[in-house]
N, CA, C and O of each residue as an XYZ file, in Angstrom:
608
protein
N     109.391     79.728     70.676
C     108.687     78.086     70.342
C     107.498     78.204     68.881
O     106.890     79.180     68.443
N     107.525     76.841     68.452
C     106.501     77.841     67.271
C     105.442     77.533     67.719
O     105.391     77.105     68.872
N     104.153     77.675     66.852
C     102.471     77.318     67.038
C     102.067     76.378     67.655
O     101.408     76.172     68.674
N     102.949     75.380     66.277
C     102.555     74.061     66.670
C     102.867     73.317     68.295
O     102.014     72.630     68.856
N     103.772     73.509     68.688
C     104.349     73.905     70.260
C     103.827     74.076     71.226
O     103.532     73.317     72.149
N     103.585     75.792     70.947
C     102.036     75.898     71.952
C     101.507     75.476     71.916
O     100.954     75.323     73.005
N     101.010     74.845     70.969
C      99.089     73.689     70.733
C      99.759     72.709     70.790
O      99.212     72.113     69.862
N     100.722     71.851     71.219
C     100.764     70.991     71.770
C     101.103     70.784     73.087
O     100.667     69.724     73.537
N     101.811     71.534     73.930
C     102.065     71.826     75.325
C     100.452     72.331     75.992
O     100.086     71.882     77.078
N      99.500     73.391     75.119
C      98.291     73.848     75.760
C      97.538     72.550     75.836
O      96.789     72.231     76.758
N      97.862     71.716     74.593
C      96.679     70.050     75.056
C      97.122     69.194     75.804
O      96.269     68.331     76.012
N      98.486     68.931     76.551
C      99.774     68.494     77.215
C      98.675     68.915     78.401
O      97.975     68.132     79.043
N      98.724     70.565     78.528
C      98.377     70.643     79.771
C      96.860     70.821     80.427
O      96.438     70.916     81.580
N      96.229     70.819     79.050
C      94.687     70.419     79.274
C      94.440     68.606     80.164
O      94.039     68.392     81.308
N      94.781     67.797     79.304
C      95.535     66.544     80.048
C      95.570     66.782     81.237
O      94.536     66.838     81.904
N      96.552     66.936     81.653
C      96.847     67.261     82.662
C      96.052     67.425     83.899
O      95.919     66.747     84.919
N      95.495     68.710     83.414
C      94.150     69.062     84.022
C      93.251     68.135     84.293
O      93.018     67.849     85.467
N      92.790     67.694     83.559
C      91.615     66.361     83.386
C      92.267     65.577     84.123
O      91.964     65.652     85.314
N      93.558     64.383     83.684
C      93.490     63.948     84.806
C      93.704     63.870     86.414
O      93.535     62.918     87.176
N      94.317     65.759     86.775
C      93.923     66.023     88.087
C      92.779     65.575     88.405
O      92.432     64.740     89.240
N      92.040     66.395     87.438
C      90.425     66.426     88.103
C      89.950     65.039     88.057
O      89.108     64.696     88.888
N      90.210     64.536     87.539
C      89.894     63.166     87.746
C      89.772     62.123     88.845
O      88.999     61.386     89.456
N      91.846     62.796     88.617
C      92.543     61.886     90.710
C      91.324     62.212     91.475
O      90.467     61.398     91.816
N      91.328     64.094     91.828
C      90.501     64.146     92.848
C      89.261     63.556     92.901
O      88.724     63.135     93.926
N      88.789     63.527     91.732
C      87.195     62.780     92.305
C      87.283     61.506     92.751
O      86.651     60.969     93.661
N      88.078     61.087     92.072
C      88.220     59.649     92.178
C      88.285     59.543     93.857
O      87.567     58.910     94.631
N      89.542     60.500     94.122
C      89.522     60.561     95.831
C      88.616     60.772     96.712
O      88.607     60.520     97.917
N      87.641     61.381     95.858
C      86.350     62.050     96.397
C      85.526     60.668     96.802
O      85.216     60.239     97.914
N      85.306     60.177     95.570
C      84.588     58.847     95.103
C      84.785     57.921     97.025
O      84.128     57.935     98.066
N      86.054     57.262     96.550
C      86.419     56.821     97.590
C      86.337     56.568     98.681
O      86.174     55.504     99.278
N      86.536     58.315     99.217
C      86.418     58.750    100.272
C      85.257     59.677    101.457
O      85.069     59.983    102.635
N      84.748     59.785    100.100
C      82.961     60.173    100.640
C      82.099     59.324    102.048
O      82.170     58.104    102.192
N      81.590     59.917    102.661
C      81.355     59.091    104.376
C      79.657     59.923    104.133
O      79.414     60.882    103.401
N      78.739     59.186    104.985
C      77.564     60.212    105.633
C      76.731     59.466    104.956
O      77.056     58.478    104.297
N      75.343     60.013    105.120
C      73.972     59.819    104.652
C      72.931     59.355    103.483
O      71.971     58.611    103.283
N      74.066     60.623    102.640
C      74.431     60.571    101.087
C      75.346     60.026     99.876
O      75.580     60.251     98.689
N      75.870     58.799    101.380
C      77.123     57.581    100.283
C      76.752     57.071     99.060
O      77.530     57.056     98.106
N      75.752     56.698     99.016
C      75.106     55.647     97.615
C      75.301     57.279     96.678
O      76.438     57.578     96.314
N      74.197     58.169     96.379
C      74.382     58.961     95.566
C      75.345     60.136     95.345
O      75.340     60.755     94.281
N      76.366     60.511     96.596
C      77.892     61.027     95.639
C      79.004     59.863     95.599
O      80.043     59.939     94.943
N      78.780     59.227     96.070
C      79.760     58.107     96.026
C      79.491     57.291     93.592
O      80.295     57.011     92.703
N      78.125     57.297     93.689
C      77.982     57.315     92.474
C      78.300     58.224     91.541
O      78.983     57.820     90.600
N      77.901     59.613     91.571
C      77.973     61.117     91.010
C      79.908     60.524     90.856
O      80.375     59.768     90.004
N      80.398     60.991     91.636
C      81.840     60.948     91.664
C      82.440     60.057     90.598
O      83.190     60.432     89.696
N      82.092     59.066     90.779
C      82.430     58.226     90.140
C      82.499     58.488     88.582
O      83.430     58.449     87.778
N      80.632     58.878     88.427
C      80.407     59.540     86.928
C      81.405     60.485     86.457
O      81.709     60.617     85.271
N      82.036     61.310     87.677
C      83.027     62.836     87.468
C      84.392     61.912     87.429
O      85.026     62.218     86.419
N      84.901     61.126     88.011
C      86.046     60.887     87.524
C      86.035     59.838     86.558
O      87.071     59.793     85.895
N      85.140     58.949     86.270
C      85.463     58.700     84.750
C      85.290     59.485     83.591
O      85.974     59.274     82.590
N      84.378     60.432     83.642
C      84.089     61.071     82.362
C      85.450     61.627     82.237
O      86.172     61.255     81.312
N      85.919     62.648     83.264
C      87.348     63.208     83.172
C      88.243     62.739     82.975
O      89.196     63.461     82.680
N      88.465     60.996     83.041
C      89.750     60.423     82.840
C      89.818     60.231     81.438
O      90.860     59.855     80.901
N      88.056     60.623     80.378
C      88.058     59.815     79.217
C      88.385     61.213     78.349
O      88.726     61.195     77.166
N      88.231     62.334     79.091
C      88.796     63.615     78.051
C      90.638     63.972     78.573
O      91.396     64.859     78.178
N      90.866     62.813     79.628
C      92.681     63.265     79.709
C      93.181     62.155     78.172
O      94.095     62.536     77.440
N      92.711     61.320     77.999
C      92.779     60.252     77.100
C      92.671     61.091     75.642
O      93.597     60.987     74.838
N      91.512     61.916     75.343
C      91.362     62.798     74.580
C      92.042     63.593     74.205
O      92.612     63.828     73.139
N      91.952     64.202     75.500
C      93.333     65.619     75.085
C      94.566     65.172     74.853
O      95.433     66.018     74.633
N      94.817     64.173     74.851
C      96.277     62.789     74.727
C      96.575     62.747     73.589
O      97.640     63.103     73.084
N      95.066     62.022     72.766
C      95.126     61.616     71.430
C      95.415     63.309     70.575
O      96.369     63.706     69.906
N      94.427     63.822     70.885
C      94.811     65.476     69.868
C      96.400     65.703     69.814
O      97.209     65.681     68.886
N      96.527     65.969     71.439
C      98.469     66.212     71.233
C      99.262     64.977     70.512
O     100.347     64.993     69.931
N      98.348     63.896     70.748
C      99.482     63.276     70.097
C      99.853     63.189     68.744
O     100.827     62.591     68.284
N      98.830     63.961     68.027
C      98.998     64.199     66.272
C     100.182     65.002     66.026
O     101.021     65.043     65.125
N      99.952     65.724     67.281
C     101.453     66.825     67.859
C     103.485     66.075     67.666
O     104.449     66.082     66.899
N     103.157     65.711     68.600
C     104.126     64.595     69.406
C     103.861     63.647     70.913
O     103.075     63.722     71.857
N     105.000     62.741     70.515
C     104.608     61.721     71.637
C     104.369     62.745     73.115
O     104.975     63.745     73.501
N     103.013     61.847     73.797
C     102.605     62.754     74.726
C     103.349     61.946     76.563
O     103.496     60.740     76.757
N     103.563     62.696     77.252
C     104.732     62.458     78.317
C     103.688     61.372     79.003
O     102.517     61.281     78.633
N     104.062     60.845     79.682
C     103.432     59.376     80.559
C     102.276     59.750     81.455
O     102.358     60.957     81.686
N     101.579     59.387     81.855
C     100.259     59.667     82.756
C     101.335     59.540     83.909
O     101.753     60.623     84.318
N     101.719     58.704     84.348
C     102.573     59.313     86.281
C     102.830     60.861     86.223
O     102.747     61.640     87.172
N     103.163     61.158     84.904
C     104.195     62.441     85.706
C     103.338     63.584     85.045
O     103.190     64.689     85.567
N     102.702     63.145     83.656
C     102.245     64.254     83.369
C     101.355     65.774     84.180
O     101.419     66.945     83.806
N     100.550     65.176     85.400
C      99.932     65.920     86.342
C     100.987     66.751     87.605
O     100.632     67.577     88.447
N     102.938     65.938     87.247
C     103.833     66.973     87.615
C     104.090     68.203     87.011
O     104.790     69.094     87.492
N     103.538     68.223     86.009
C     103.257     69.191     84.983
C     102.801     70.205     85.543
O     102.990     71.212     84.862
N     102.233     70.401     86.573
C     101.269     71.127     87.035
C     101.903     72.235     87.956
O     103.001     72.054     88.481
N     101.283     73.217     88.107
C     101.555     74.133     89.227
C     101.053     73.873     90.504
O     101.735     73.880     91.529
N      99.663     73.608     90.423
C      98.576     73.874     91.588
C      98.684     72.523     91.490
O      98.988     71.924     90.458
N      98.317     71.778     93.085
C      98.413     70.401     93.485
C      96.912     70.283     93.491
O      96.143     71.234     93.349
N      96.508     68.809     93.701
C      95.304     68.448     94.141
C      94.500     68.504     95.470
O      95.124     68.335     96.518
N      93.553     68.663     95.494
C      92.657     69.743     96.512
C      91.504     68.526     97.406
O      90.573     68.789     98.168
N      91.939     67.399     97.017
C      91.900     66.605     98.014
C      91.957     65.632     98.861
O      92.362     64.766     98.086
N      91.863     65.115     99.842
C      92.451     64.422    100.934
C      91.680     63.619    102.160
O      90.805     64.385    102.562
N      91.660     62.786    102.670
C      90.887     62.605    103.706
C      89.236     62.160    103.133
O      88.685     62.283    102.039
N      88.792     61.589    104.472
C      87.135     61.470    104.921
C      86.611     62.585    104.355
O      87.167     63.671    104.520
N      85.536     62.465    103.657
C      84.664     64.063    103.541
C      83.564     63.568    103.670
O      83.272     62.449    103.248
N      82.320     64.807    104.648
C      80.714     64.557    104.565
C      80.158     64.969    102.857
O      80.858     65.208    101.873
N      78.939     64.943    102.959
C      78.446     65.334    102.083
C      78.545     66.954    101.505
O      78.826     67.291    100.355
N      78.248     67.783    102.589
C      78.439     69.322    102.402
C      80.000     69.712    102.150
O      80.260     70.879    101.856
N      81.319     68.490    102.293
C      82.531     69.086    101.856
C      82.360     68.450    100.420
O      82.047     69.273     99.560
N      82.499     67.191    100.011
C      82.307     66.913     98.715
C      81.614     67.601     97.652
O      81.785     67.652     96.434
N      80.725     68.153     98.506
C      79.960     69.252     97.227
C      80.358     70.784     97.155
O      79.922     71.584     96.328
N      81.396     71.087     98.317
C      82.447     71.378     97.905
C      83.615     71.527     97.290
O      83.733     72.236     96.290
N      84.252     71.099     97.641
C      85.572     69.886     97.027
C      85.220     70.459     95.172
O      85.625     71.332     94.404
N      84.426     69.545     95.170
C      83.361     69.179     93.935
C      83.301     70.624     93.095
O      83.920     70.672     92.032
N      82.585     71.773     93.542
C      82.626     72.836     92.976
C      84.141     73.635     92.170
O      84.445     74.233     91.138
N      84.752     73.147     93.456
C      86.251     73.585     93.462
C      86.698     73.038     91.857
O      86.967     73.762     90.898
N      86.684     71.789     91.892
C      87.076     71.229     91.009
C      86.895     71.216     89.740
O      87.706     71.037     88.832
N      85.270     71.508     89.710
C      84.205     71.549     88.343
C      84.549     73.207     87.947
O      84.303     73.565     86.795
N      85.033     74.048     88.776
C      84.897     75.503     88.824
C      87.077     75.427     87.903
O      87.614     76.308     87.231
N      87.410     74.646     88.142
C      88.605     74.833     87.804
C      88.911     73.866     86.291
O      89.871     74.077     85.551
N      88.047     72.983     86.103
C      87.959     72.431     84.651
C      87.342     72.841     84.013
O      86.917     72.107     83.120
N      86.904     74.230     84.050
C      85.477     74.684     83.150
C      86.639     76.320     83.007
O      86.094     76.951     82.102
N      87.393     76.827     83.301
C      88.054     77.558     83.476
C      89.355     76.577     82.588
O      88.883     75.922     81.659
N      90.263     76.490     82.708
C      90.726     75.668     81.646
C      89.904     75.864     80.848
O      89.683     77.001     80.430
N      89.074     74.526     80.330
C      88.507     74.111     79.144
C      88.011     75.856     78.799
O      88.754     76.381     77.969
N      87.687     76.117     78.951
C      87.214     78.128     78.598
C      88.564     78.809     77.631
O      88.840     79.518     76.663
N      89.018     78.131     78.535
C      90.534     79.511     78.114
C      91.459     78.305     76.686
O      92.025     78.781     75.702
N      91.391     77.240     76.896
C      91.221     76.508     75.835
C      90.946     76.226     74.546
O      91.708     75.890     73.639
N      89.407     76.451     74.558
C      88.235     77.125     73.353
C      89.236     78.486     73.121
O      90.322     78.640     72.563
N      88.451     79.244     73.725
C      89.140     80.309     73.218
C      89.985     80.073     72.717
O      89.756     80.229     71.517
N      91.100     79.703     72.902
C      92.525     80.190     72.046
C      92.582     78.680     70.682
O      93.383     78.871     69.768
N      91.907     77.569     70.644
C      91.545     76.495     69.525
C      90.447     77.804     68.216
O      90.524     78.045     67.012
N      89.631     78.260     69.257
C      88.220     78.911     68.163
C      89.324     80.653     67.501
O      88.875     81.210     66.499
N      90.231     81.077     67.970
C      90.893     82.126     67.197
C      91.329     81.422     66.113
O      91.551     82.055     65.080
N      91.526     80.043     66.138
C      92.418     79.339     65.346
C      91.298     78.582     63.475
O      90.663     77.576     63.161
N      91.640     79.660     62.952
C      90.001     79.387     62.010
C      89.952     79.121     60.208
O      89.187     79.192     59.246
N      91.368     78.770     60.585
C      92.052     78.329     58.964
C      92.548     77.033     59.059
O      93.123     76.623     58.051
N      92.456     76.115     60.230
C      92.557     75.127     60.204
C      92.008     73.680     60.668
O      91.974     73.640     61.898
N      91.770     73.032     60.345
C      90.799     72.028     60.229
C      91.110     70.907     61.724
O      90.295     70.563     62.581
N      92.126     70.659     61.639
C      92.918     69.752     63.386
C      92.223     70.459     64.278
O      91.486     69.795     65.007
N      92.257     72.365     64.532
C      92.234     73.184     65.285
C      90.420     73.184     65.615
O      89.814     73.010     66.673
N      89.975     73.427     64.363
C      88.195     73.231     64.177
C      87.247     72.562     65.189
O      86.423     72.831     66.063
N      88.145     71.014     64.244
C      87.572     69.797     65.195
C      87.974     69.487     66.989
O      87.381     68.702     67.729
N      89.214     70.426     67.361
C      90.048     70.000     68.826
C      88.717     71.396     69.560
O      88.326     71.327     70.725
N      88.400     72.149     68.902
C      87.646     73.587     69.201
C      86.158     72.513     69.494
O      85.522     72.812     70.505
N      85.756     71.618     68.864
C      84.404     71.539     68.691
C      84.352     70.262     70.099
O      83.309     70.036     70.713
N      85.035     69.897     70.254
C      85.595     68.533     71.412
C      85.334     69.788     72.713
O      84.450     69.824     73.568
N      86.286     70.588     72.499
C      86.003     71.390     73.725
C      84.781     71.907     73.751
O      84.135     72.050     74.789
N      84.415     72.197     72.692
C      82.479     73.070     73.234
C      81.933     71.298     74.028
O      81.332     71.231     75.100
N      82.170     70.563     73.527
C      81.174     70.049     73.964
C      81.497     69.733     74.968
O      80.720     70.120     75.841
N      82.996     68.726     75.602
C      83.063     69.309     76.985
C      83.019     70.141     78.125
O      83.055     69.820     79.313
N      82.930     71.369     77.546
C      82.935     72.600     78.473
C      80.887     72.466     78.312
O      80.295     73.336     78.951
N      80.292     71.796     77.789
C      79.218     72.913     77.899
C      78.811     71.028     79.409
O      78.311     71.111     80.530
N      79.267     69.820     78.732
C      78.913     69.507     80.210
C      79.303     69.602     80.970
O      78.376     69.601     81.780
N      80.454     69.746     81.634
C      81.212     70.062     82.776
C      80.026     71.526     83.298
O      79.166     71.454     84.176
N      80.343     72.697     82.471
C      79.426     74.006     83.259
C      78.331     73.968     83.583
O      77.851     74.719     84.432
N      77.427     72.679     82.691
C      75.969     71.874     83.595
C      76.346     71.327     84.808
O      75.934     71.938     85.794
N      77.154     70.145     85.041
C      77.277     69.851     86.145
C      77.554     71.293     86.938
O      76.642     71.789     87.600
N      78.479     71.753     86.868
C      78.973     72.709     87.794
C      77.895     73.663     88.417
O      77.843     73.759     89.643
N      77.006     74.391     87.600
C      76.284     74.966     87.624
C      74.735     75.172     87.740
O      74.013     76.161     87.865
N      74.505     73.659     87.633
C      73.008     73.323     87.834
C      73.285     71.755     88.608
O      72.768     71.757     89.725
N      73.730     70.901     88.391
C      73.457     69.785     89.060
C      74.120     70.247     90.744
O      73.376     70.462     91.702
N      75.720     70.331     90.807
C      75.641     70.401     91.765
C      75.592     71.758     92.695
O      75.719     71.682     93.918
N      75.435     72.764     92.141
C      75.074     74.094     92.623
C      73.549     73.352     93.474
O      73.122     73.834     94.523
N      72.777     71.915     92.659
C      71.380     72.469     93.083
C      71.843     71.072     94.354
O      70.848     70.734     94.995
N      72.847     70.471     94.658
C      73.549     69.536     95.207
C      73.573     70.013     96.553
O      73.120     69.391     97.513
N      74.354     71.632     96.612
C      74.655     72.558     97.330
C      73.369     73.308     97.726
O      73.465     74.385     98.316
N      72.320     72.845     97.461
C      71.024     73.571     98.258
C      70.707     75.200     97.798
O      70.067     75.962     98.522
N      71.209     75.546     96.616
C      71.832     77.263     96.427
C      70.322     76.690     95.068
O      69.918     77.487     94.222
């Protein structure tokens, strides 16, 4: 497999993770219940929108190389399944959101490291900067905001 195919596959995989996480956040958004419904409903809406935007951006970066898979099938490329189902109370929403945020930040960190090693390609530098910005956002959500929701 040549380098462009490896880069394309990595971007498609990142888009798939972003979409899966967006779907998980959306499910949490729809199924949250309890005394903090309003707050968590709005936070999960922001999360699924942000992750959905990441899906779109990673897909656009991948499209530089080749057509991207259909959105309906891209999540199926992942070996890991969704982490969310059913109604969830506040503590469960915070815990599952933390797991989803952890997955997202790990995928983005690994992708950042891979692209950051490519120093002679302006495209790779652009992708690296994009990933760094998104990683900063999600890491802060995980390590500060969602952690505080858990009472730590």
